[in-house]
């Protein structure tokens, strides 16, 4: 318990986000596209007029911030600008930064960070989003914190899925509970729950399938896994992490909405930000879904997962490197 409180404290103090280097390089593509668009818009202009605001709106939309969030940001910005006629163009990015950070504060505050006893994390998302990889990375992080970690291979549908998780379990040296391919995923989850309790495990990470015969099946299967887990611990799963491929831009919004309707998602993981210029999706998703982004994935390596912090993200995006 004291350990979790300590970790939570360090987390809240921004300890884990102070070193912004991995974040900087992880979102380099997004930053480059964003800076170029913003520069182009501001070039040769001296005053903040309606034309400029319109172009700025376009920049937000093309940066995958999403329509609803863009509208909110533009509303706030327009109000601010109309209050002060003497604002300089050079101040625009500071204003934008400020309005964005005010908007995103609420979603950032809602994070789940600790629980007493066995902490169960169900990891969901469409195929290829990065669930299994994220589980491997999370297992490493929890192990580094001195936690006893167990993995459950509840993706029994895709050939090779169990083996992939087994490789991660070996790579990060944590045990794995798996049954045969094709067996009932809820049985895997139940077996893992019993094992975790017996062995005094701190964190159980449950991998799930990204694709079944159809989406209805997938959502029903996730509900069944949850019910079975709740038979053992009524409050579990303590977290349902939805993993989304950040590179899919607006599609990630659609997936997030579908999953949150079917199962109560507690947090998001946005992966593959290293390979995309669509990182603006992070801003829109955390605002629109009222579900906090817990982590972002910035590479395939075991250490390429960082706790998400809205301010660190915006700092990196707006920081002038020259
Ligand atoms: N560049 C990059 N690649 C990633 C990241 N996260 C995952 N990947 C890669 O994305 C691919 C799919 O990842 P998986 O973890 O297998 O995805 P999954 O959601 O488990 O997929 P299914 O098991 O098919 O449902 C793999 O090649 C990963 O290495 C990331 O943050 N950055
Ligand atoms: Mg997988």
Short mmCIF file of C-alpha atoms and ligand atoms in Angstrom, two decimals:
data_model
loop_
_atom_site.label_atom_id
_atom_site.label_comp_id
_atom_site.label_asym_id
_atom_site.label_seq_id
_atom_site.Cartn_x
_atom_site.Cartn_y
_atom_site.Cartn_z
CA UNK A 1 0.00 0.00 0.00
CA UNK A 2 2.70 2.48 1.06
CA UNK A 3 4.55 1.62 -2.10
CA UNK A 4 1.55 2.40 -4.29
CA UNK A 5 0.95 5.66 -2.46
CA UNK A 6 4.60 6.53 -3.02
CA UNK A 7 4.39 5.73 -6.71
CA UNK A 8 1.16 7.70 -7.04
CA UNK A 9 2.81 10.66 -5.32
CA UNK A 10 5.82 10.56 -7.63
CA UNK A 11 3.50 10.21 -10.58
CA UNK A 12 1.38 13.19 -9.54
CA UNK A 13 4.51 15.24 -8.97
CA UNK A 14 5.40 14.57 -12.58
CA UNK A 15 8.45 12.55 -11.60
CA UNK A 16 8.04 10.09 -14.45
CA UNK A 17 7.48 12.74 -17.06
CA UNK A 18 10.30 15.08 -16.13
CA UNK A 19 12.66 13.49 -18.55
CA UNK A 20 11.01 14.58 -21.77
CA UNK A 21 13.56 13.14 -24.19
CA UNK A 22 11.76 9.89 -25.09
CA UNK A 23 8.57 11.89 -25.44
CA UNK A 24 10.31 14.44 -27.67
CA UNK A 25 11.64 11.85 -30.05
CA UNK A 26 8.48 9.72 -29.77
CA UNK A 27 6.24 12.45 -31.09
CA UNK A 28 8.79 14.02 -33.46
CA UNK A 29 6.70 13.38 -36.58
CA UNK A 30 3.59 14.91 -35.07
CA UNK A 31 5.57 17.86 -33.82
CA UNK A 32 7.21 18.50 -37.18
CA UNK A 33 3.90 18.46 -39.04
CA UNK A 34 2.26 20.62 -36.38
CA UNK A 35 5.06 23.22 -36.29
CA UNK A 36 5.21 23.46 -40.06
CA UNK A 37 1.47 23.97 -40.38
CA UNK A 38 1.42 26.55 -37.62
CA UNK A 39 4.41 28.44 -39.06
CA UNK A 40 2.84 28.49 -42.51
CA UNK A 41 -0.34 29.93 -41.08
CA UNK A 42 1.41 32.67 -39.17
CA UNK A 43 3.86 33.60 -41.91
CA UNK A 44 3.64 37.21 -43.05
CA UNK A 45 0.74 38.05 -40.75
CA UNK A 46 0.77 40.77 -38.17
CA UNK A 47 -2.69 40.69 -36.61
CA UNK A 48 -5.00 37.99 -35.34
CA UNK A 49 -8.03 38.40 -37.56
CA UNK A 50 -10.91 36.16 -38.63
CA UNK A 51 -8.95 34.83 -41.59
CA UNK A 52 -6.14 33.73 -39.37
CA UNK A 53 -8.51 32.05 -36.93
CA UNK A 54 -10.16 30.20 -39.77
CA UNK A 55 -6.82 28.90 -40.99
CA UNK A 56 -5.93 27.92 -37.47
CA UNK A 57 -9.08 25.87 -37.27
CA UNK A 58 -7.95 24.09 -40.42
CA UNK A 59 -4.58 23.38 -38.81
CA UNK A 60 -6.27 21.74 -35.82
CA UNK A 61 -8.54 19.65 -38.01
CA UNK A 62 -5.74 18.46 -40.28
CA UNK A 63 -3.69 17.60 -37.18
CA UNK A 64 -6.38 15.08 -36.18
CA UNK A 65 -7.47 16.95 -33.09
CA UNK A 66 -11.06 16.07 -34.01
CA UNK A 67 -14.04 18.26 -34.90
CA UNK A 68 -15.65 18.61 -31.48
CA UNK A 69 -12.45 19.49 -29.64
CA UNK A 70 -11.33 21.85 -32.40
CA UNK A 71 -14.63 23.67 -32.05
CA UNK A 72 -14.16 24.01 -28.30
CA UNK A 73 -10.61 25.29 -28.69
CA UNK A 74 -11.65 27.78 -31.37
CA UNK A 75 -14.54 29.05 -29.25
CA UNK A 76 -12.25 29.71 -26.33
CA UNK A 77 -9.61 31.29 -28.52
CA UNK A 78 -12.06 33.54 -30.34
CA UNK A 79 -13.46 34.79 -27.04
CA UNK A 80 -9.98 35.45 -25.73
CA UNK A 81 -8.91 37.28 -28.90
CA UNK A 82 -12.04 39.44 -29.02
CA UNK A 83 -11.29 40.58 -25.46
CA UNK A 84 -7.85 41.88 -26.39
CA UNK A 85 -7.47 43.64 -29.71
CA UNK A 86 -3.74 44.18 -29.21
CA UNK A 87 -2.68 40.56 -29.18
CA UNK A 88 0.28 39.86 -31.38
CA UNK A 89 0.50 36.97 -33.81
CA UNK A 90 3.61 35.77 -31.96
CA UNK A 91 1.48 35.24 -28.88
CA UNK A 92 -0.94 32.96 -30.65
CA UNK A 93 0.82 29.70 -29.95
CA UNK A 94 1.04 30.57 -26.25
CA UNK A 95 -2.68 31.25 -26.22
CA UNK A 96 -3.37 28.03 -28.04
CA UNK A 97 -1.23 26.13 -25.57
CA UNK A 98 -3.09 27.71 -22.67
CA UNK A 99 -6.56 27.02 -24.03
CA UNK A 100 -5.64 23.43 -24.84
CA UNK A 101 -4.19 22.74 -21.42
CA UNK A 102 -7.23 24.19 -19.63
CA UNK A 103 -9.45 22.00 -21.76
CA UNK A 104 -7.49 18.84 -21.09
CA UNK A 105 -6.97 19.26 -17.38
CA UNK A 106 -10.14 17.42 -16.35
CA UNK A 107 -9.47 14.23 -18.28
CA UNK A 108 -5.93 14.13 -16.97
CA UNK A 109 -7.08 14.22 -13.35
CA UNK A 110 -9.23 11.09 -13.57
CA UNK A 111 -6.44 8.52 -13.72
CA UNK A 112 -6.50 5.23 -11.87
CA UNK A 113 -3.21 4.60 -10.20
CA UNK A 114 -3.48 2.27 -7.24
CA UNK A 115 -5.41 -0.42 -5.43
CA UNK A 116 -4.84 -2.69 -2.44
CA UNK A 117 -4.24 -6.38 -3.08
CA UNK A 118 -4.49 -7.97 -6.50
CA UNK A 119 -4.79 -5.33 -9.23
CA UNK A 120 -6.44 -6.73 -12.35
CA UNK A 121 -5.97 -5.01 -15.69
CA UNK A 122 -8.02 -6.12 -18.68
CA UNK A 123 -6.46 -5.01 -21.96
CA UNK A 124 -8.83 -4.59 -24.92
CA UNK A 125 -8.73 -3.17 -28.45
CA UNK A 126 -9.01 -4.12 -32.13
CA UNK A 127 -6.50 -6.42 -33.77
CA UNK A 128 -3.07 -4.99 -34.33
CA UNK A 129 -3.59 -2.00 -32.03
CA UNK A 130 -0.70 -3.05 -29.80
CA UNK A 131 -2.38 -4.85 -26.86
CA UNK A 132 0.11 -7.67 -26.45
CA UNK A 133 3.11 -5.38 -26.87
CA UNK A 134 1.67 -2.93 -24.34
CA UNK A 135 1.17 -5.78 -21.87
CA UNK A 136 4.83 -6.75 -22.24
CA UNK A 137 5.91 -3.17 -21.63
CA UNK A 138 3.57 -2.76 -18.65
CA UNK A 139 4.77 -6.02 -17.14
CA UNK A 140 8.30 -4.65 -17.28
CA UNK A 141 7.29 -1.37 -15.63
CA UNK A 142 5.43 -3.06 -12.79
CA UNK A 143 8.28 -5.53 -12.29
CA UNK A 144 10.68 -2.59 -12.06
CA UNK A 145 8.46 -1.19 -9.31
CA UNK A 146 8.94 -4.43 -7.36
CA UNK A 147 5.53 -5.86 -8.18
CA UNK A 148 4.76 -9.52 -8.73
CA UNK A 149 3.22 -9.68 -12.17
CA UNK A 150 1.24 -12.42 -13.95
CA UNK A 151 0.07 -12.51 -17.58
CA UNK A 152 -3.09 -14.25 -18.81
CA UNK A 153 -3.29 -15.33 -22.45
CA UNK A 154 -7.01 -14.84 -23.03
CA UNK A 155 -6.60 -14.28 -26.77
CA UNK A 156 -7.21 -17.90 -27.66
CA UNK A 157 -8.69 -17.04 -31.06
CA UNK A 158 -5.79 -15.89 -33.21
CA UNK A 159 -3.23 -18.52 -34.08
CA UNK A 160 0.10 -17.54 -32.57
CA UNK A 161 -1.36 -15.08 -30.05
CA UNK A 162 -0.53 -17.26 -27.04
CA UNK A 163 2.99 -17.80 -28.31
CA UNK A 164 3.48 -14.06 -28.81
CA UNK A 165 2.50 -13.37 -25.20
CA UNK A 166 4.73 -16.23 -24.05
CA UNK A 167 7.69 -14.59 -25.78
CA UNK A 168 6.94 -11.35 -23.94
CA UNK A 169 6.63 -13.21 -20.64
CA UNK A 170 10.07 -14.71 -21.19
CA UNK A 171 11.52 -11.42 -22.34
CA UNK A 172 10.41 -9.58 -19.20
CA UNK A 173 10.70 -12.64 -16.92
CA UNK A 174 7.13 -12.86 -15.65
CA UNK A 175 4.98 -16.01 -15.47
CA UNK A 176 2.13 -16.71 -17.85
CA UNK A 177 -1.16 -18.59 -17.53
CA UNK A 178 -2.29 -20.12 -20.83
CA UNK A 179 -4.65 -22.87 -21.91
CA UNK A 180 -4.84 -24.43 -25.38
CA UNK A 181 -5.57 -22.39 -28.47
CA UNK A 182 -9.33 -22.25 -29.06
CA UNK A 183 -10.23 -22.74 -25.39
CA UNK A 184 -12.67 -20.43 -23.62
CA UNK A 185 -10.99 -17.06 -22.88
CA UNK A 186 -13.12 -16.67 -19.75
CA UNK A 187 -11.67 -19.96 -18.44
CA UNK A 188 -8.18 -18.63 -19.00
CA UNK A 189 -9.07 -15.47 -17.08
CA UNK A 190 -10.62 -17.49 -14.23
CA UNK A 191 -7.65 -19.85 -14.02
CA UNK A 192 -5.31 -16.85 -13.96
CA UNK A 193 -7.34 -15.14 -11.22
CA UNK A 194 -7.19 -18.23 -9.01
CA UNK A 195 -3.49 -18.64 -9.66
CA UNK A 196 -2.82 -14.95 -8.96
CA UNK A 197 -4.61 -15.13 -5.63
CA UNK A 198 -2.85 -18.29 -4.61
CA UNK A 199 0.58 -16.94 -5.50
CA UNK A 200 0.12 -13.47 -4.00
CA UNK A 201 0.43 -11.71 -7.34
CA UNK A 202 0.15 -7.89 -7.29
CA UNK A 203 -0.75 -7.18 -10.90
CA UNK A 204 -2.57 -9.46 -13.34
CA UNK A 205 -2.54 -8.35 -16.99
CA UNK A 206 -5.15 -10.06 -19.19
CA UNK A 207 -4.55 -10.10 -22.95
CA UNK A 208 -7.66 -10.39 -25.13
CA UNK A 209 -8.50 -11.03 -28.77
CA UNK A 210 -8.72 -8.11 -31.17
CA UNK A 211 -10.86 -9.89 -33.69
CA UNK A 212 -13.47 -12.62 -33.50
CA UNK A 213 -16.03 -13.69 -36.10
CA UNK A 214 -17.70 -10.33 -35.63
CA UNK A 215 -17.72 -7.35 -33.31
CA UNK A 216 -20.80 -8.46 -31.37
CA UNK A 217 -18.97 -11.67 -30.48
CA UNK A 218 -15.95 -9.70 -29.42
CA UNK A 219 -17.91 -7.41 -27.11
CA UNK A 220 -19.82 -10.38 -25.62
CA UNK A 221 -16.58 -12.20 -24.98
CA UNK A 222 -15.14 -9.19 -23.16
CA UNK A 223 -18.27 -8.99 -20.99
CA UNK A 224 -17.98 -12.68 -20.19
CA UNK A 225 -14.33 -12.30 -19.18
CA UNK A 226 -15.32 -9.42 -16.92
CA UNK A 227 -18.13 -11.40 -15.28
CA UNK A 228 -15.85 -14.31 -14.55
CA UNK A 229 -13.16 -12.06 -13.10
CA UNK A 230 -15.80 -10.41 -10.90
CA UNK A 231 -16.79 -13.80 -9.49
CA UNK A 232 -13.37 -13.94 -7.88
CA UNK A 233 -13.00 -10.23 -6.97
CA UNK A 234 -16.20 -8.17 -7.28
CA UNK A 235 -14.30 -4.88 -7.86
CA UNK A 236 -12.16 -6.38 -10.63
CA UNK A 237 -11.08 -5.64 -13.26
CA UNK A 238 -9.72 -2.52 -11.62
CA UNK A 239 -8.70 -1.16 -14.97
CA UNK A 240 -9.97 -1.78 -18.48
CA UNK A 241 -7.31 -0.36 -20.75
CA UNK A 242 -8.37 0.30 -24.31
CA UNK A 243 -5.40 0.19 -26.68
CA UNK A 244 -5.72 2.34 -29.79
CA UNK A 245 -3.36 2.70 -32.73
CA UNK A 246 -2.60 6.44 -32.77
CA UNK A 247 -1.65 6.20 -36.43
CA UNK A 248 -5.25 5.54 -37.41
CA UNK A 249 -6.24 9.10 -36.56
CA UNK A 250 -10.00 9.57 -36.69
CA UNK A 251 -10.59 5.80 -36.71
CA UNK A 252 -9.20 5.66 -33.21
CA UNK A 253 -12.05 7.96 -32.13
CA UNK A 254 -14.61 5.61 -33.64
CA UNK A 255 -13.08 2.54 -31.99
CA UNK A 256 -12.85 4.29 -28.66
CA UNK A 257 -16.54 5.17 -28.81
CA UNK A 258 -17.57 1.63 -29.76
CA UNK A 259 -15.54 -0.01 -27.00
CA UNK A 260 -16.61 2.46 -24.33
CA UNK A 261 -20.23 1.78 -25.15
CA UNK A 262 -19.75 -1.97 -24.79
CA UNK A 263 -17.48 -2.10 -21.77
CA UNK A 264 -16.57 0.43 -19.12
CA UNK A 265 -13.15 1.54 -20.27
CA UNK A 266 -11.15 3.20 -17.50
CA UNK A 267 -8.13 4.34 -19.48
CA UNK A 268 -6.65 4.61 -22.93
CA UNK A 269 -3.30 3.65 -24.37
CA UNK A 270 -2.39 5.41 -27.61
CA UNK A 271 0.26 3.38 -29.43
CA UNK A 272 2.55 3.92 -32.39
CA UNK A 273 2.84 7.66 -31.94
CA UNK A 274 6.45 7.28 -33.08
CA UNK A 275 5.35 6.33 -36.58
CA UNK A 276 2.72 8.96 -37.22
CA UNK A 277 2.11 12.67 -37.71
CA UNK A 278 -1.44 12.17 -36.44
CA UNK A 279 -0.54 12.57 -32.77
CA UNK A 280 -3.04 15.42 -32.43
CA UNK A 281 -5.54 12.62 -31.94
CA UNK A 282 -4.30 12.46 -28.36
CA UNK A 283 -5.70 15.92 -27.62
CA UNK A 284 -9.14 15.26 -29.09
CA UNK A 285 -9.55 11.80 -27.59
CA UNK A 286 -8.73 12.82 -24.04
CA UNK A 287 -11.18 15.69 -24.32
CA UNK A 288 -14.04 13.95 -26.07
CA UNK A 289 -14.20 10.60 -24.35
CA UNK A 290 -13.87 11.70 -20.77
CA UNK A 291 -11.58 8.71 -20.37
CA UNK A 292 -8.00 9.58 -19.50
CA UNK A 293 -5.06 8.53 -21.61
CA UNK A 294 -2.90 6.49 -19.25
CA UNK A 295 0.02 5.72 -21.52
CA UNK A 296 1.41 6.40 -24.94
CA UNK A 297 3.41 3.91 -26.99
CA UNK A 298 6.39 5.38 -28.80
CA UNK A 299 8.13 2.32 -30.23
CA UNK A 300 8.33 -1.46 -30.30
CA UNK A 301 10.93 -1.77 -27.56
CA UNK A 302 10.20 -2.84 -24.01
CA UNK A 303 10.80 0.66 -22.63
CA UNK A 304 8.80 2.47 -25.29
CA UNK A 305 5.72 3.12 -23.17
CA UNK A 306 5.41 6.28 -21.12
CA UNK A 307 2.77 7.48 -18.69
CA UNK A 308 0.81 10.17 -20.44
CA UNK A 309 0.83 13.67 -19.08
CA UNK A 310 -1.15 16.30 -20.95
CA UNK A 311 1.18 19.13 -20.00
CA UNK A 312 4.35 17.27 -20.88
CA UNK A 313 2.76 16.40 -24.22
CA UNK A 314 1.75 19.99 -24.96
CA UNK A 315 5.14 21.24 -23.75
CA UNK A 316 6.88 18.95 -26.22
CA UNK A 317 4.52 19.93 -29.01
CA UNK A 318 4.93 23.66 -28.52
CA UNK A 319 8.54 23.76 -27.37
CA UNK A 320 10.70 25.80 -29.66
CA UNK A 321 13.75 23.69 -30.48
CA UNK A 322 15.61 26.27 -32.53
N1 LIG B 1 6.25 1.62 -33.77
C1 LIG B 1 5.47 1.07 -32.84
N2 LIG B 1 5.00 -0.18 -33.01
C2 LIG B 1 4.20 -0.70 -32.05
C3 LIG B 1 3.86 0.01 -30.88
N3 LIG B 1 3.05 -0.79 -30.13
C4 LIG B 1 2.90 -1.94 -30.84
N4 LIG B 1 3.58 -1.90 -31.99
C5 LIG B 1 3.67 -2.93 -33.06
O1 LIG B 1 2.37 -3.15 -33.58
C6 LIG B 1 2.24 -4.49 -34.01
C7 LIG B 1 0.97 -5.10 -33.40
O2 LIG B 1 1.13 -5.17 -32.00
P1 LIG B 1 0.44 -6.28 -31.08
O3 LIG B 1 0.87 -6.00 -29.70
O4 LIG B 1 0.67 -7.63 -31.63
O5 LIG B 1 -1.08 -5.88 -31.30
P2 LIG B 1 -2.38 -6.61 -30.70
O6 LIG B 1 -3.36 -5.54 -30.39
O7 LIG B 1 -2.01 -7.51 -29.62
O8 LIG B 1 -2.89 -7.42 -31.98
P3 LIG B 1 -3.83 -8.74 -32.02
O9 LIG B 1 -3.23 -9.75 -31.10
O10 LIG B 1 -3.80 -9.17 -33.46
O11 LIG B 1 -5.20 -8.32 -31.62
C8 LIG B 1 3.50 -5.20 -33.58
O12 LIG B 1 4.36 -5.30 -34.69
C9 LIG B 1 4.11 -4.27 -32.53
O13 LIG B 1 5.52 -4.36 -32.46
C10 LIG B 1 4.37 1.34 -30.70
O14 LIG B 1 4.12 2.07 -29.74
N5 LIG B 1 5.17 1.81 -31.72
MG1 LIG B 2 -2.34 -9.55 -29.32
#
